[in-house]
Coordinates of C-alpha atoms and ligand atoms in Angstrom, one line a residue:
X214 CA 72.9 -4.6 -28.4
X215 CA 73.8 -0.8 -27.7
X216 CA 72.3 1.0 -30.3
X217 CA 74.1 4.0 -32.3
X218 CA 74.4 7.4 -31.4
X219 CA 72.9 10.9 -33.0
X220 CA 75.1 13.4 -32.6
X221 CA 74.4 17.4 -33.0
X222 CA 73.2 18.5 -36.4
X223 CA 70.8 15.6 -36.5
X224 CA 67.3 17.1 -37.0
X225 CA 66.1 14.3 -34.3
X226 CA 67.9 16.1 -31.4
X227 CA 65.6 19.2 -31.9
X228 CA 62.6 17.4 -31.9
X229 CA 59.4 17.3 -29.2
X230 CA 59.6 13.4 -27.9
X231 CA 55.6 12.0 -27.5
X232 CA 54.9 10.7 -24.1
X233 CA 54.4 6.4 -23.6
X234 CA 51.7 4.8 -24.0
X235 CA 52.0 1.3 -22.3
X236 CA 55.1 -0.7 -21.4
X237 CA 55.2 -3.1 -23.8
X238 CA 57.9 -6.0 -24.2
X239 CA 59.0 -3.8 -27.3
X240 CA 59.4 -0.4 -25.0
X241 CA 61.3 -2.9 -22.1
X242 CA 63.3 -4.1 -25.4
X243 CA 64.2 -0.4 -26.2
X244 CA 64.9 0.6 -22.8
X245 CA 67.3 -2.5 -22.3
X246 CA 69.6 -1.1 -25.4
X247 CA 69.3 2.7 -24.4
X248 CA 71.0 1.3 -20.3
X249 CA 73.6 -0.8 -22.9
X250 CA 74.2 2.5 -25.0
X251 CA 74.8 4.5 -21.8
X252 CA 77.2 2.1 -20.2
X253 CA 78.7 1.9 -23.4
X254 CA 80.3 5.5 -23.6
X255 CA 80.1 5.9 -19.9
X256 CA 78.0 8.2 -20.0
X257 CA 76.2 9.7 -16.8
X258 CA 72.3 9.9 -18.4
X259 CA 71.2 9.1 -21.9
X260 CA 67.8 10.2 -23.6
X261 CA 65.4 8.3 -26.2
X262 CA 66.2 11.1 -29.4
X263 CA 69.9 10.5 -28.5
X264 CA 69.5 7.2 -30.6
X265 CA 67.0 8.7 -32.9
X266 CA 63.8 7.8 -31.0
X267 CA 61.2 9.9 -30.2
X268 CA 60.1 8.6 -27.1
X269 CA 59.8 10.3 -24.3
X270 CA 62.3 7.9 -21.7
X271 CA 65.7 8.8 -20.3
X272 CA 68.4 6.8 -18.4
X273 CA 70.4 8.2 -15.1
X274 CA 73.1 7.1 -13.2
X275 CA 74.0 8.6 -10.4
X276 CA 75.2 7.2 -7.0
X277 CA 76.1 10.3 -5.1
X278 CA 79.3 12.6 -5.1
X279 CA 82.4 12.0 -4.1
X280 CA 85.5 13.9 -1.9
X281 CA 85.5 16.5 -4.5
X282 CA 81.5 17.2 -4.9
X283 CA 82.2 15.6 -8.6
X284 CA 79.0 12.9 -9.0
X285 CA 79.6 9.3 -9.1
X286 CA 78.2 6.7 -11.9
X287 CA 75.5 4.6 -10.8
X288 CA 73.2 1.8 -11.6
X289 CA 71.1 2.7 -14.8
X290 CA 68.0 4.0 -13.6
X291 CA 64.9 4.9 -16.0
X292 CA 62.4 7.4 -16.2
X293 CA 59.5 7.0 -18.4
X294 CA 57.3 10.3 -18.9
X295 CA 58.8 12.2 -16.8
X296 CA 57.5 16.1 -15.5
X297 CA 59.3 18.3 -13.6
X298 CA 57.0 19.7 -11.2
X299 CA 58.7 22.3 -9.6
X300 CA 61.7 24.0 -9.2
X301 CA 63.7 26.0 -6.4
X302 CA 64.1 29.8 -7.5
X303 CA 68.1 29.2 -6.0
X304 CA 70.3 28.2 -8.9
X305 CA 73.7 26.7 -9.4
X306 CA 75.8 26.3 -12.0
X307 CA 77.3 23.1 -13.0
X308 CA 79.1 21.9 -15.9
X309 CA 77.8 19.8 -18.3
X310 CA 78.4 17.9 -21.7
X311 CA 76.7 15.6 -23.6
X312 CA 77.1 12.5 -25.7
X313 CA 75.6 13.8 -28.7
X314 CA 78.2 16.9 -28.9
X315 CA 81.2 15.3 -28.2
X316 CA 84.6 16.7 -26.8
X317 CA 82.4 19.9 -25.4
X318 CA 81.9 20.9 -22.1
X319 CA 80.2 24.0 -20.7
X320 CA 79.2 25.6 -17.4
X321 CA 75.2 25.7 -17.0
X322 CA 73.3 27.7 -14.6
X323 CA 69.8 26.0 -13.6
X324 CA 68.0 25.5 -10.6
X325 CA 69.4 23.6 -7.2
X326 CA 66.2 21.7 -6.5
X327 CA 63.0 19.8 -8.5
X328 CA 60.8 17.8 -8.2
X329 CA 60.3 15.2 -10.7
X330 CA 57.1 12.6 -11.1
X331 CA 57.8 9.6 -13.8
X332 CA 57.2 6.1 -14.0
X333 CA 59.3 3.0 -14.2
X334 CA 60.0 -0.1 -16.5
X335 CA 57.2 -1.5 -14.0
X336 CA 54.7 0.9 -14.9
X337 CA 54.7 2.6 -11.5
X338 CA 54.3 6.1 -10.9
X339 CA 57.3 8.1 -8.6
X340 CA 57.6 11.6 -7.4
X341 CA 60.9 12.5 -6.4
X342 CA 62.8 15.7 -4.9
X343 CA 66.4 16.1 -6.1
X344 CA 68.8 18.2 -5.7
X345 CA 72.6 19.0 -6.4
X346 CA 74.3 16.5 -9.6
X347 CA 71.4 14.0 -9.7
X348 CA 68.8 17.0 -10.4
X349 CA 71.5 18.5 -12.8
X350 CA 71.2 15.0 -15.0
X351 CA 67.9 15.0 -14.8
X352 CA 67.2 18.3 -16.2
X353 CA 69.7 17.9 -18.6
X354 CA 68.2 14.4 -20.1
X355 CA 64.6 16.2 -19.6
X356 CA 65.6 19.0 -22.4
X357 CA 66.4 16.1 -24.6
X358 CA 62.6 15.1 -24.6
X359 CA 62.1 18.7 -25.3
X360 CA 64.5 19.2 -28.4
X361 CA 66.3 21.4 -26.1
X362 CA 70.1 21.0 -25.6
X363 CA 72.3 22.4 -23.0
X364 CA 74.4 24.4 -25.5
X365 CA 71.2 26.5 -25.5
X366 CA 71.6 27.3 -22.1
X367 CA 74.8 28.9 -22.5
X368 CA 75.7 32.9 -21.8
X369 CA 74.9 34.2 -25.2
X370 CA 79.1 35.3 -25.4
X371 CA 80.2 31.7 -24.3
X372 CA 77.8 30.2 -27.2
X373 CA 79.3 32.7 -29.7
X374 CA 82.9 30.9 -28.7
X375 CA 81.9 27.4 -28.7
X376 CA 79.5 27.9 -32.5
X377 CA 83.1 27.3 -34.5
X378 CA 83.5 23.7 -32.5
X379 CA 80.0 23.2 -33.2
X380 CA 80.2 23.8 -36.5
X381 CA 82.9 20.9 -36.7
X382 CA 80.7 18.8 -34.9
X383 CA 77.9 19.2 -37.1
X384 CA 80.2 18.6 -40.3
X385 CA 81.5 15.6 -38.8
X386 CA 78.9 13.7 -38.0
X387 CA 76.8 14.2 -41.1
X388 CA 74.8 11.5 -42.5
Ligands
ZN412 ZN1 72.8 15.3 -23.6

């Protein structure tokens, strides 16, 4: 069953995630709703504290871009513990939004290229270099283990326009 959403205001999105400690049938459980959640709302990547969990596990999908250089939805793919090794100095800027503030969008600037190392429903260890849309999600989902959200990575002027919306947000989704 997809699980329900936390949307901006909720204390949970601000919040470190801790790391896994073993794949258990409950974590495979979890991970299971979180790829039902996503496919749900369609959404490109989804993270653990999205659904109030403080787990440190994110969800992409991504299958490449299309004519326009706009990224494709893929096949659910998970990353458990993930680290961002390293990161290319070149940036770009991309635009972004996010299932926990909806009806927002807003152009982010962050590096090209990374490297990521995470693990797998399987319990194996990857290292991957990405670059382009799939490294944009998984930066993106990353900051959501982090408490970080990409409305903090906005040009301080651009924030100032988009705090009203915000606000609305915030008021209503309140518990
Ligand atoms: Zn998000």
């Amino acid at each position: 069953m997809p699980l329900p959403l936390v949307y901006y205001g909720n204390p949970t999105l601000r919040k470190i995630s801790s790391p896994v400690k073993e794949i258990t049938e409950e974590i495979r459980k979890f991970v299971d709703q979180l790829i039902e959640t996503v496919l749900q709302h369609d959404g490109s990547g989804l993270a653990a504290p999205q659904v109030g969990r403080l787990l440190r596990i994110f969800i992409i999908r991504y299958s490449g871009d299309d004519k326009e250089g706009w990224p494709i939805l893929g096949k659910p793919e998970v990353f458990i513990n993930p680290e961002i090794l390293v990161h290319s100095k070149e940036e770009i800027v991309l635009p972004e939004g996010c299932l926990s503030i909806p009806g927002l969008r807003g152009d982010v600037t962050r590096p090209l290229t990374l490297t990521v190392k995470a693990m797998n429903l399987e319990g194996k260890v990857f290292t991957e270099e990405v670059t382009g849309w799939r490294a944009r999600v998984i930066m993106h989902e990353n900051d959501h283990l982090n408490g970080v959200l990409y409305i903090d990575r906005l040009p301080r002027n651009v924030r100032k326009e988009v705090d009203p919306i915000l606000h609305k947000i915030k008021k209503h989704y309140k518990i």
